[in-house]
Structure formats: C-alpha cells, structure tokens
PDB file of C-alpha atoms and ligand atoms in Angstrom:
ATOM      1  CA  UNK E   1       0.000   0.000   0.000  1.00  0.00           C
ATOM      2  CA  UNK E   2       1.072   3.587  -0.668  1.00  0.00           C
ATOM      3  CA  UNK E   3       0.521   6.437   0.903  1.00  0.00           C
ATOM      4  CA  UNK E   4       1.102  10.087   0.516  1.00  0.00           C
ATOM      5  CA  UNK E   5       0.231  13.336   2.005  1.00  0.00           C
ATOM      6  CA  UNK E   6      -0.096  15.887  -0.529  1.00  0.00           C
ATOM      7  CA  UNK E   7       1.601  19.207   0.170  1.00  0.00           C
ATOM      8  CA  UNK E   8      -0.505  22.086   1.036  1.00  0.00           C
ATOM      9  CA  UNK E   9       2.012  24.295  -0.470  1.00  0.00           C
ATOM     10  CA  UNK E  10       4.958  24.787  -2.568  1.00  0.00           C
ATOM     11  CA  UNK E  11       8.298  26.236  -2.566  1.00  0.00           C
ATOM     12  CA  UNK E  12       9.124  28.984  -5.063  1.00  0.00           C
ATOM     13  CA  UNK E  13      11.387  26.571  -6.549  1.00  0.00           C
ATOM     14  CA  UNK E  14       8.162  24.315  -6.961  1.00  0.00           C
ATOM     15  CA  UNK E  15       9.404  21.520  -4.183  1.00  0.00           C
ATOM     16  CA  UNK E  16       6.219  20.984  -1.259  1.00  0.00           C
ATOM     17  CA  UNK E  17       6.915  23.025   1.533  1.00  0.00           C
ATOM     18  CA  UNK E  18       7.132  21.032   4.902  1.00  0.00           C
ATOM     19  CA  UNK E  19       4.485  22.559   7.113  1.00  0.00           C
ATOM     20  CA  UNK E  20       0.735  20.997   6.927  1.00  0.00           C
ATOM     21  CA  UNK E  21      -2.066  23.298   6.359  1.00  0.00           C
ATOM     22  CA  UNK E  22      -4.358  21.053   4.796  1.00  0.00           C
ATOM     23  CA  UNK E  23      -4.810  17.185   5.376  1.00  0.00           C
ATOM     24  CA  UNK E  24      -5.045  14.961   2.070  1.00  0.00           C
ATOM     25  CA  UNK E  25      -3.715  11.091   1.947  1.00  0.00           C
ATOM     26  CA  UNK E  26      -3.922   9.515  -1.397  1.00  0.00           C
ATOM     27  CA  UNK E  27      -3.767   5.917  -1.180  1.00  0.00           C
ATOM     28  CA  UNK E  28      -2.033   3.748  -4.050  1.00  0.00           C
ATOM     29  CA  UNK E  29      -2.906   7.250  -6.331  1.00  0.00           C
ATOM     30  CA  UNK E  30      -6.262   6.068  -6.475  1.00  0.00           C
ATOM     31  CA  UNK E  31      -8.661   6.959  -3.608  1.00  0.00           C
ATOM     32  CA  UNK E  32      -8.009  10.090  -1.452  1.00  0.00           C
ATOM     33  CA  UNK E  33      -8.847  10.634   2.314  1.00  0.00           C
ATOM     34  CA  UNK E  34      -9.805  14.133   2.991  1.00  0.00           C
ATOM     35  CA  UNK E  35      -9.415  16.605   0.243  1.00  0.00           C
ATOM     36  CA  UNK E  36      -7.649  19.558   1.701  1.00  0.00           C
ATOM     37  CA  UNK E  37      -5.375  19.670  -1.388  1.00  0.00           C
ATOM     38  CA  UNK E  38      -7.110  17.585  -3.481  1.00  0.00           C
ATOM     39  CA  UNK E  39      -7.485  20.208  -6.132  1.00  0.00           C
ATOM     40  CA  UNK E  40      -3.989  21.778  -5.830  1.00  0.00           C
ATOM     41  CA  UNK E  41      -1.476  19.082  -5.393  1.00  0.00           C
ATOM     42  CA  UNK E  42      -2.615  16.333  -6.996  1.00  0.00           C
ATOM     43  CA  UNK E  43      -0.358  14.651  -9.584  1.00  0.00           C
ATOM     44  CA  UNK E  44      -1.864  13.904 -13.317  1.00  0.00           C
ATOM     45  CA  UNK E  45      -1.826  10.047 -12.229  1.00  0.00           C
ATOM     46  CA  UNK E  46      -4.108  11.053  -9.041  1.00  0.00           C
ATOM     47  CA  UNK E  47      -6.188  13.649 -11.053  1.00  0.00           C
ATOM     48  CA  UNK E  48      -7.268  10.527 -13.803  1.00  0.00           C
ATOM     49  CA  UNK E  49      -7.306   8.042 -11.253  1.00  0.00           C
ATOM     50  CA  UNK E  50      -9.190   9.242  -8.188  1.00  0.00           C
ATOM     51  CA  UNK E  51     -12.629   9.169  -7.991  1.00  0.00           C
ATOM     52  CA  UNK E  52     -13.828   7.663  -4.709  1.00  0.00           C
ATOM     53  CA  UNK E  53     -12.747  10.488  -1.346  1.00  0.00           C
ATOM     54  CA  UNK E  54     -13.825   9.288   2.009  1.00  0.00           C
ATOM     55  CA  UNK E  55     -14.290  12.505   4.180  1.00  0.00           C
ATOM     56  CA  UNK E  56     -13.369  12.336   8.137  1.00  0.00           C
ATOM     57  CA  UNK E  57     -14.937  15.509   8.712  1.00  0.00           C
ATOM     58  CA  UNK E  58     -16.517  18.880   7.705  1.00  0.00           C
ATOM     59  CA  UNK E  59     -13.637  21.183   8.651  1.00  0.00           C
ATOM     60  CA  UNK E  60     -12.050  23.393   5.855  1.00  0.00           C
ATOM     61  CA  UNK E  61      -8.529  21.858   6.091  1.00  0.00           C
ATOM     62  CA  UNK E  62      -9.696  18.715   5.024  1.00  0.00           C
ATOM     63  CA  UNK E  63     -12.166  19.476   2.347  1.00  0.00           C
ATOM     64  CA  UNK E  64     -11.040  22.937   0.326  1.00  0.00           C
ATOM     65  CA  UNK E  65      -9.713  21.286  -2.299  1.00  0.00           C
ATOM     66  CA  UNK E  66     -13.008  18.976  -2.576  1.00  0.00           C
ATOM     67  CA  UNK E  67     -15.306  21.670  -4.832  1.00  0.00           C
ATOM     68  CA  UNK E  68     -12.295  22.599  -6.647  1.00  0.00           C
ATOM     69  CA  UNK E  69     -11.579  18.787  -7.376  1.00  0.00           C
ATOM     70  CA  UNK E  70     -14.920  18.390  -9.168  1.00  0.00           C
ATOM     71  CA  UNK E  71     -14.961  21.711 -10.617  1.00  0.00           C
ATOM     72  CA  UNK E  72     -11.773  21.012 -12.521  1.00  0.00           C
ATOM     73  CA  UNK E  73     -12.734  17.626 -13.958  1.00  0.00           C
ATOM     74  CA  UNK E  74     -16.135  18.555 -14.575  1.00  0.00           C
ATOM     75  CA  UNK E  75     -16.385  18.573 -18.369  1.00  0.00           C
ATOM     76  CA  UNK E  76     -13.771  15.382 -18.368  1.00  0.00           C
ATOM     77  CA  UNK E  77     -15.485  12.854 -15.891  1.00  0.00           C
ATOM     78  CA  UNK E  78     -17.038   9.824 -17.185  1.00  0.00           C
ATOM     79  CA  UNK E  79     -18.150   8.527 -14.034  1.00  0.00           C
ATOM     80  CA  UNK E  80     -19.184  10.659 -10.963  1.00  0.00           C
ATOM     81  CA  UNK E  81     -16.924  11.679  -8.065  1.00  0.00           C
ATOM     82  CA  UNK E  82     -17.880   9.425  -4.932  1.00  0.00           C
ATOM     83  CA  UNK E  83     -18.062  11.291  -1.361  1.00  0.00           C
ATOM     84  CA  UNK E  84     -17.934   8.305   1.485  1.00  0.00           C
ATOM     85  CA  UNK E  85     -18.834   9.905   4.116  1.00  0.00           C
ATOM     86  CA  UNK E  86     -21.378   9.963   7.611  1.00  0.00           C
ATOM     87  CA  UNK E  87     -24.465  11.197   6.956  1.00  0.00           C
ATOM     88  CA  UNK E  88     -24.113  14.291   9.091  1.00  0.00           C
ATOM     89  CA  UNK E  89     -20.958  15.213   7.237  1.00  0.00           C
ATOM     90  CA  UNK E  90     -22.919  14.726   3.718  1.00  0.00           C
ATOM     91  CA  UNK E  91     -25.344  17.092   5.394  1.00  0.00           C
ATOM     92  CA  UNK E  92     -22.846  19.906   6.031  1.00  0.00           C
ATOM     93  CA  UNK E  93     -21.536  19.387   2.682  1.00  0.00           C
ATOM     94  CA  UNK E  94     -24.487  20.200   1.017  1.00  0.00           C
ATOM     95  CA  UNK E  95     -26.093  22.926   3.700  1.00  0.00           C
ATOM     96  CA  UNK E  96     -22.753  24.970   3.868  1.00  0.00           C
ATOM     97  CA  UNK E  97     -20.546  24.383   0.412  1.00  0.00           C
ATOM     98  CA  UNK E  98     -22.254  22.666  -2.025  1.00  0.00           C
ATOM     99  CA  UNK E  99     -25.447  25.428  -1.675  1.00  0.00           C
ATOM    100  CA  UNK E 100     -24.854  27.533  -4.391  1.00  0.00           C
ATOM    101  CA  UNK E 101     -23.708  30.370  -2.658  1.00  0.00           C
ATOM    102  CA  UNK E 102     -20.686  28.924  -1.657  1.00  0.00           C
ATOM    103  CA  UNK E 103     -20.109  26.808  -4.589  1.00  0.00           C
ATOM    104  CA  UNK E 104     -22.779  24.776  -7.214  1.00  0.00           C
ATOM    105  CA  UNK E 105     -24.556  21.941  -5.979  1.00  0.00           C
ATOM    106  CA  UNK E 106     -22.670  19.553  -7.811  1.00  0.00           C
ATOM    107  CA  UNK E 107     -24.467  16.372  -6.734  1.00  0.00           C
ATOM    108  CA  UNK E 108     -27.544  18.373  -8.767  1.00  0.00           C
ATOM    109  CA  UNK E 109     -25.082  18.645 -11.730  1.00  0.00           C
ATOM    110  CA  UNK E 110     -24.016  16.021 -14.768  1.00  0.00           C
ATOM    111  CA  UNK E 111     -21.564  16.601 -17.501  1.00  0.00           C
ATOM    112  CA  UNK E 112     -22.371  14.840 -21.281  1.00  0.00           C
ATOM    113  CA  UNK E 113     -21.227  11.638 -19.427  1.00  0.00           C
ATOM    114  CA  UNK E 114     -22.847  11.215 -16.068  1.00  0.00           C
ATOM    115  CA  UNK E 115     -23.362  12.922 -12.870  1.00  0.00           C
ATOM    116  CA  UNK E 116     -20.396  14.686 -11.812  1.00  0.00           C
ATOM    117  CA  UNK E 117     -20.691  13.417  -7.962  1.00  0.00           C
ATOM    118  CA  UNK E 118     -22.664  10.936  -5.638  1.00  0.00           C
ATOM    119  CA  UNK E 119     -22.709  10.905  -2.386  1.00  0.00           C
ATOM    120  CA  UNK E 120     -22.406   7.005  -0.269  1.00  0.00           C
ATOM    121  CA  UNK E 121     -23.257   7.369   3.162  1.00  0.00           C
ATOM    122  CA  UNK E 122     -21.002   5.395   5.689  1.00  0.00           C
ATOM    123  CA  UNK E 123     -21.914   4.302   9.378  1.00  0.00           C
ATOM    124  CA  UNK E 124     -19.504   4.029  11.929  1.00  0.00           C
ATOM    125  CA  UNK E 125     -18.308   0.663  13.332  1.00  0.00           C
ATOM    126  CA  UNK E 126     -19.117  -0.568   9.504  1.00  0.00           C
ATOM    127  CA  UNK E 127     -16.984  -1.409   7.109  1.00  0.00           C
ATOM    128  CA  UNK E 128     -17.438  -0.582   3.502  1.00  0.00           C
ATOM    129  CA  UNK E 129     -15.611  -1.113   0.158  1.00  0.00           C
ATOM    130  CA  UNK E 130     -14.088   1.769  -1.554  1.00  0.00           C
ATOM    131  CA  UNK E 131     -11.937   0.647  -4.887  1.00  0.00           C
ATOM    132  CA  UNK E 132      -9.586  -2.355  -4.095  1.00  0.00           C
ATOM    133  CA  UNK E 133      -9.695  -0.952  -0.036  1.00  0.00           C
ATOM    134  CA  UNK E 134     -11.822  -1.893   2.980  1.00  0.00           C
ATOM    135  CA  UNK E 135     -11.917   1.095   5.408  1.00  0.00           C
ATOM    136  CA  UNK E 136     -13.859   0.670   8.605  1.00  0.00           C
ATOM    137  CA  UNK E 137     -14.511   4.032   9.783  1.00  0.00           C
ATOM    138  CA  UNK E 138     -14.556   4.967  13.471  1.00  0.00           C
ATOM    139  CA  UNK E 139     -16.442   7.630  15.285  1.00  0.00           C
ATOM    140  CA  UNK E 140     -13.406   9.988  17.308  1.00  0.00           C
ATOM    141  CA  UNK E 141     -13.345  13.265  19.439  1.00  0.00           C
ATOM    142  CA  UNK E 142     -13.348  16.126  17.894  1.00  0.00           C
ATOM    143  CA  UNK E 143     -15.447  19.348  17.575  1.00  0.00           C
ATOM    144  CA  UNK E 144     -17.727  18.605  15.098  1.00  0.00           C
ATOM    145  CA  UNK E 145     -18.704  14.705  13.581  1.00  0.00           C
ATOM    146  CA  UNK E 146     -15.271  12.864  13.054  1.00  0.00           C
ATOM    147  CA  UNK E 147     -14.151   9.616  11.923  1.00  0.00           C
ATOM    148  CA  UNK E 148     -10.678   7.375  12.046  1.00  0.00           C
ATOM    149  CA  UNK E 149     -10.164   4.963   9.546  1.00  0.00           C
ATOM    150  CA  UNK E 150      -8.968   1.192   9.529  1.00  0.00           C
ATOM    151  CA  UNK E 151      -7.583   1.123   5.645  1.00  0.00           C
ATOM    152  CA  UNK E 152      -6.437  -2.736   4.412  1.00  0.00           C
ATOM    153  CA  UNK E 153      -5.594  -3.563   0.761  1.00  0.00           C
ATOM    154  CA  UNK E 154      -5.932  -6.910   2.002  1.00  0.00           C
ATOM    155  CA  UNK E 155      -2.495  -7.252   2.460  1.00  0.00           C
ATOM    156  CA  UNK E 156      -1.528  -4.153   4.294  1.00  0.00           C
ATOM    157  CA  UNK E 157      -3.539  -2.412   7.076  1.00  0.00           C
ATOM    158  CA  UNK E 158      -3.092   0.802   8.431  1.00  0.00           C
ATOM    159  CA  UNK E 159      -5.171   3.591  10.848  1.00  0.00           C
ATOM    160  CA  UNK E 160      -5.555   6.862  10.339  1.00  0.00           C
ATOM    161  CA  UNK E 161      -6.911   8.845  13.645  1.00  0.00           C
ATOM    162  CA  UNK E 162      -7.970  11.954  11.892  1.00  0.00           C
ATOM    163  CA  UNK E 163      -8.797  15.003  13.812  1.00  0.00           C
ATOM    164  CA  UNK E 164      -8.944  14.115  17.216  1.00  0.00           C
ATOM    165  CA  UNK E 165      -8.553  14.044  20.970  1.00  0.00           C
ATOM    166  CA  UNK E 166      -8.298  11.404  23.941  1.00  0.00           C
ATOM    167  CA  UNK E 167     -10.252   8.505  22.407  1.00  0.00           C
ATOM    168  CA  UNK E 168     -10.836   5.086  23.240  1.00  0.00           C
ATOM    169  CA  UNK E 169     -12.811   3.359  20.607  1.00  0.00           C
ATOM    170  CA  UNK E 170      -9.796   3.699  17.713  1.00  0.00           C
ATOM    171  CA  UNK E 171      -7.675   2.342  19.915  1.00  0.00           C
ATOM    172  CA  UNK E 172      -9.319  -0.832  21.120  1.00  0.00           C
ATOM    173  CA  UNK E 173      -9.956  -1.489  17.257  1.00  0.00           C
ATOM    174  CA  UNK E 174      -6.121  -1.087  16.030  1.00  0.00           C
ATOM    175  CA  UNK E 175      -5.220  -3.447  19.118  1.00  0.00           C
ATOM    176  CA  UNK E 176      -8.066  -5.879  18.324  1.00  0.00           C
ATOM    177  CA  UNK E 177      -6.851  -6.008  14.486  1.00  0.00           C
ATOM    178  CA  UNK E 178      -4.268  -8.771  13.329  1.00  0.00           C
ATOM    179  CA  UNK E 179      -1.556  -6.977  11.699  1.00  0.00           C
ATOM    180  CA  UNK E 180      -0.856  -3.366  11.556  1.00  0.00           C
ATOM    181  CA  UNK E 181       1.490  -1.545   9.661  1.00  0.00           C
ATOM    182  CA  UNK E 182       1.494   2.273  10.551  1.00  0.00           C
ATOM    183  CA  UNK E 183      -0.420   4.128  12.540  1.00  0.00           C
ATOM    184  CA  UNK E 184      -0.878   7.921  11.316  1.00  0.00           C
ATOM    185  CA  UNK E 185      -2.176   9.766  14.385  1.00  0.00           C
ATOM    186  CA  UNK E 186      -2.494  14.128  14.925  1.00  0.00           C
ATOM    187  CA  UNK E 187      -1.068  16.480  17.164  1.00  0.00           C
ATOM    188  CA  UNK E 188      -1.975  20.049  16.194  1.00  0.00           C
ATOM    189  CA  UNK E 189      -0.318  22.388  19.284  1.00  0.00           C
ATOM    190  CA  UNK E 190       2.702  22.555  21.549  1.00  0.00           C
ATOM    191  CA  UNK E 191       2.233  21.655  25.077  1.00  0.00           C
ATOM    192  CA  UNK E 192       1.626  25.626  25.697  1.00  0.00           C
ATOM    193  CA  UNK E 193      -1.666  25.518  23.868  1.00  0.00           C
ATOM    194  CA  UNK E 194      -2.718  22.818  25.711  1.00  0.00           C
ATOM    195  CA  UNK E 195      -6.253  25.469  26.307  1.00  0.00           C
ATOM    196  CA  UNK E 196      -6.917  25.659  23.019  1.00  0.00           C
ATOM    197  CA  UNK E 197      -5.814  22.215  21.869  1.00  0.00           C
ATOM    198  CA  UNK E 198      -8.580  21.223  24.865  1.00  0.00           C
ATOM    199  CA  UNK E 199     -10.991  23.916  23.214  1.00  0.00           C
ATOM    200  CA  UNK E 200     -10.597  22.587  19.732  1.00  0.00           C
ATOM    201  CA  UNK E 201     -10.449  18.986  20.566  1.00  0.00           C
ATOM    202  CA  UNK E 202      -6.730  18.481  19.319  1.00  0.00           C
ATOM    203  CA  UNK E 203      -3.436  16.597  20.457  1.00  0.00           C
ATOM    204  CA  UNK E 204      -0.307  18.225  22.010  1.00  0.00           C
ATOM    205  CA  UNK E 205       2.631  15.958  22.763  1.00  0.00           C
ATOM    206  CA  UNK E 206       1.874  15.070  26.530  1.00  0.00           C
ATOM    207  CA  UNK E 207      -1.738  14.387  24.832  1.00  0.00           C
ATOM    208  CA  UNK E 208      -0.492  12.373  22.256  1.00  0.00           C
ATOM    209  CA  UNK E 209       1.928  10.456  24.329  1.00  0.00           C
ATOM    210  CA  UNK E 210      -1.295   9.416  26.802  1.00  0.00           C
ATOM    211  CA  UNK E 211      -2.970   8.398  23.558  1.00  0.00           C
ATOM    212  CA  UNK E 212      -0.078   5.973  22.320  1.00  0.00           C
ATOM    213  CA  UNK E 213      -0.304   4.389  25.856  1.00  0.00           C
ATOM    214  CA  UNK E 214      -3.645   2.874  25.064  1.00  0.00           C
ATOM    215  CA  UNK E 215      -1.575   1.435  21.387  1.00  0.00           C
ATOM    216  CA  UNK E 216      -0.362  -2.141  22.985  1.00  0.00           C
ATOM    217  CA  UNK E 217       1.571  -3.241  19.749  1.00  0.00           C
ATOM    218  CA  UNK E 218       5.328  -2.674  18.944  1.00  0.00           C
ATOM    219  CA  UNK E 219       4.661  -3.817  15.035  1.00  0.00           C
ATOM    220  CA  UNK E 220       3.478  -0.845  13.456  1.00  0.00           C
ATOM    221  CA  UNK E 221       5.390   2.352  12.842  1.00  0.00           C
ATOM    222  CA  UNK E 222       3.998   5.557  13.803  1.00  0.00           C
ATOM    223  CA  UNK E 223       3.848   8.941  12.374  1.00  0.00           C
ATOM    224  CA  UNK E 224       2.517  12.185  13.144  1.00  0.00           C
ATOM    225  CA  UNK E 225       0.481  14.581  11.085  1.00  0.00           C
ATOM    226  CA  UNK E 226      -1.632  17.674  11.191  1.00  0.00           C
ATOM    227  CA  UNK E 227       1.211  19.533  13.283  1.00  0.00           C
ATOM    228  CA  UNK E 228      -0.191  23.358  12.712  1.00  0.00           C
ATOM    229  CA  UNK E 229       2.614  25.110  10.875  1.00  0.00           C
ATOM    230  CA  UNK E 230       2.757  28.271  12.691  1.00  0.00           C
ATOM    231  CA  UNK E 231       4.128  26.141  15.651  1.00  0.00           C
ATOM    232  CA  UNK E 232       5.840  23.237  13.601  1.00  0.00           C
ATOM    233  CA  UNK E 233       8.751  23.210  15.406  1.00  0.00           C
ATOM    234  CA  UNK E 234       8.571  23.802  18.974  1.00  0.00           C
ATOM    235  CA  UNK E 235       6.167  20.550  18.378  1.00  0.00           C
ATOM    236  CA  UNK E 236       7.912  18.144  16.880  1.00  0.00           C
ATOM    237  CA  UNK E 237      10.978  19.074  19.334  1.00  0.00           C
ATOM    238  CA  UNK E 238       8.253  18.561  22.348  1.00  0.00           C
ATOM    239  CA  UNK E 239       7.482  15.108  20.244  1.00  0.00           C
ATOM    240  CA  UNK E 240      10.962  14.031  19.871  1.00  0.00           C
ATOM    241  CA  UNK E 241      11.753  14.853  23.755  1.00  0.00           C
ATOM    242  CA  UNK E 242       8.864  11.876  24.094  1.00  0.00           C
ATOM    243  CA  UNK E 243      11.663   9.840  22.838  1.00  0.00           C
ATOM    244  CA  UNK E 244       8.653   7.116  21.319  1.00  0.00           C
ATOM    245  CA  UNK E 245      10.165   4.298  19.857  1.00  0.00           C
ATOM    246  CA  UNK E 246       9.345   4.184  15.874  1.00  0.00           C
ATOM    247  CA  UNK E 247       7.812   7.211  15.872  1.00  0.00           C
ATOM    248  CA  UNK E 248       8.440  10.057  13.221  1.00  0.00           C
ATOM    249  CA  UNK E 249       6.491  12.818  11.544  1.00  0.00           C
ATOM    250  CA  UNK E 250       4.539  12.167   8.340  1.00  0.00           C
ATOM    251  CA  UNK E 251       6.804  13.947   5.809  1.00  0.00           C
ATOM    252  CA  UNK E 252       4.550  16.259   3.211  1.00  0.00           C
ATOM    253  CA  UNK E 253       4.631  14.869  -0.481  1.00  0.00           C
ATOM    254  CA  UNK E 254       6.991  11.851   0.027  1.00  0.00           C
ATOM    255  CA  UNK E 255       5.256   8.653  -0.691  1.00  0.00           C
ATOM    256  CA  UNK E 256       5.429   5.810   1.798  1.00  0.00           C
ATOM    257  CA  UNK E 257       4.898   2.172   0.806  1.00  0.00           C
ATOM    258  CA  UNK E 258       3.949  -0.538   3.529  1.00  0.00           C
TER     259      UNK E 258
HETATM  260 ZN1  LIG F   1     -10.794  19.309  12.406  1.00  0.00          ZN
END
C-alpha cells in the first residue's frame, strides 16, 4: 500500500513546503482521504485516477480542495466523483458548500457523461468497500462529527486517527486487528496551547503520548500529522523529547509504501 500526504504548499522553486495546512492522503494514487489539497497538489496520475474520497470531517482543512476537485474535472469525468462519508458530514456538505452560494450543488449537476458526484453514506463501526480498499470508519473526538479509519488492501492495514482528541474506541480497534502496519495519528499544538488544543479537541505531545499508551503493539510504525505550521517546530521538538520508539512525523509529499 502507498501512501502520501499531498503538500498544502509549494516552494518557489516548486518543491512541497514542509508545514501541513491542509490534510489529504492519497492511497495507491487512487482513492483520497480528505481533500484539503485535493485540487492543488494532486499529480496527473491522481487527477485521472481518483474518484472515490472518504471525508473524516466537515472542517475546511480537510475538504477545500473537494469543490475545486470536481470543478476542474467537470467537463472530463465519465463517471461521478464518490463522497464516502457519515451522513451528518454529507449534510454539512451540502447545507454549507455545495449550496450555491458557496459553490454549485454539484451532486444536482451532470456533464455529457454522467453525474459529476454521488454521495455514499457510511456508518460508523461498519466497514465498507471503496476501490480495491476496505476502510472501517470509526467515530473519534473532535469538535464537530469525526471519523478514524482502519484502511487494508488486504495485504496491508493501516489507521488513520484523523482530527482528534483522547479517544478510546480507535484504539481498542487497532489493538483488536491482526496486523498493523502504521499508525498515522495528529497532534496540532505545543504543550503551551494545551487550552486551546482542549478547546478545539486536538493533540499536544503530553496528549499524544497518553494516547499511544492505550496502542499495545510494537509492530506498526507511527507517524505524526496535522502539526499546525505556525508552531511546527517547537512541536515536533516537544514530540521528539517523548523519545517514542518508531515514531516520526509524516513527511509532506513523500510517498510511503507498507
Ligand atoms: Zn478538524
């Protein structure tokens, strides 16, 4: 399985800058999680290939670059864009972007092909198909609706925490599964925002150390993302002072393969 998170922005010399405004993982180059910068950094490959995006949550950083997605290949799609998502996220979706004030209401929309998106509801605790992956998604804590994912390729299984605080659920489930290969988990703020990080239902290191107590494995390798970029680096020097065994953060744009 392969995995990359796309950069959120670029250097002037056109390499991804390191810092992680937006949250997009395309898997294999073929189905995305989150869309932050779907749109924008997408290769050609992943621009052809993906059409099915399974959406954690509602909150702008992970879906920006969703409108802009389907705007782009609107005349060019033979097949509609799929949105896997919980029903209440499909519901902000179409209340607050896809309204026509904010942007067209695609999923009212078709091209000379076929509709340009459809919308598959998914139910926490179930698993569902979604091209040559099962991803069971699992309800976390965060401010608004929000889901971690168990992704397998049937050879490969990872988790993905998404947005979230303490949690208990995701963790029993990556324990409970048979073989693991990474675990991607957040931590937005340094251990001085620990108010807001409480506020806004985010890690900081001391948080995400208590969460990687409940993780009783040692076979997986674990990486960080969604560290905010304003205070990149006083973070990841609080989350290397952890000093947690196979632990490292997600680097932007490289492509990992488990
Ligand atoms: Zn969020």
């Amino acid at each position: 399985m392969k995995l990359q998170l796309l950069p959120s922005t670029f250097n002037g010399d056109g390499t991804a800058s390191p810092g992680q405004h937006l949250t997009c993982f395309v898997v294999d180059d073929s189905v995305a999680f989150d869309a932050g910068s779907l749109a924008m950094a997408s290769s050609p490959l992943q621009k052809k290939q993906v059409r099915d995006i399974v959406i954690s949550h509602t909150h702008l950083d992970h879906v920006a670059g969703l409108p802009l997605f389907i705007d782009d290949l609107f005349a060019t799609l033979t097949e509609p864009v799929r949105i896997h998502a919980a029903a209440e996220v499909i519901e902000v979706l179409e209340r607050d972007i896809f309204n026509w004030s904010v942007y067209p209401r695609f999923s009212e929309l078709s091209n000379q092909n076929s509709p340009v998106l459809e919308y598959y509801k998914v139910v926490t605790g179930s698993s569902f198909d979604v091209a040559h992956l099962s991803v069971l998604p699992i309800g976390v804590n965060h401010k608004v609706p929000s889901s971690g994912f168990i992704v397998a390729d049937g050879t490969t299984t990872i988790a993905l925490t998404g947005d979230t605080a303490a949690t208990c659920e995701f963790w029993t489930t990556v324990n409970e599964t048979k073989d693991m290969s990474a675990v991607l988990i957040e931590c937005a703020f340094p251990n001085e925002m620990d108010e807001l990080a409480v506020l806004s239902h985010h890690l900081t290191p001391a948080g995400l150390e208590k969460e990687l107590s409940k993780l009783h494995r040692s076979d997986c390798d674990i990486y960080v993302v969604n560290v905010k970029p304003a205070y990149r680096d006083e973070t990841i020097r609080q989350i290397a002072a952890l000093g947690i065994q196979k632990l490292s953060i997600l680097e932007v744009g490289r492509v990992y393969e488990w």
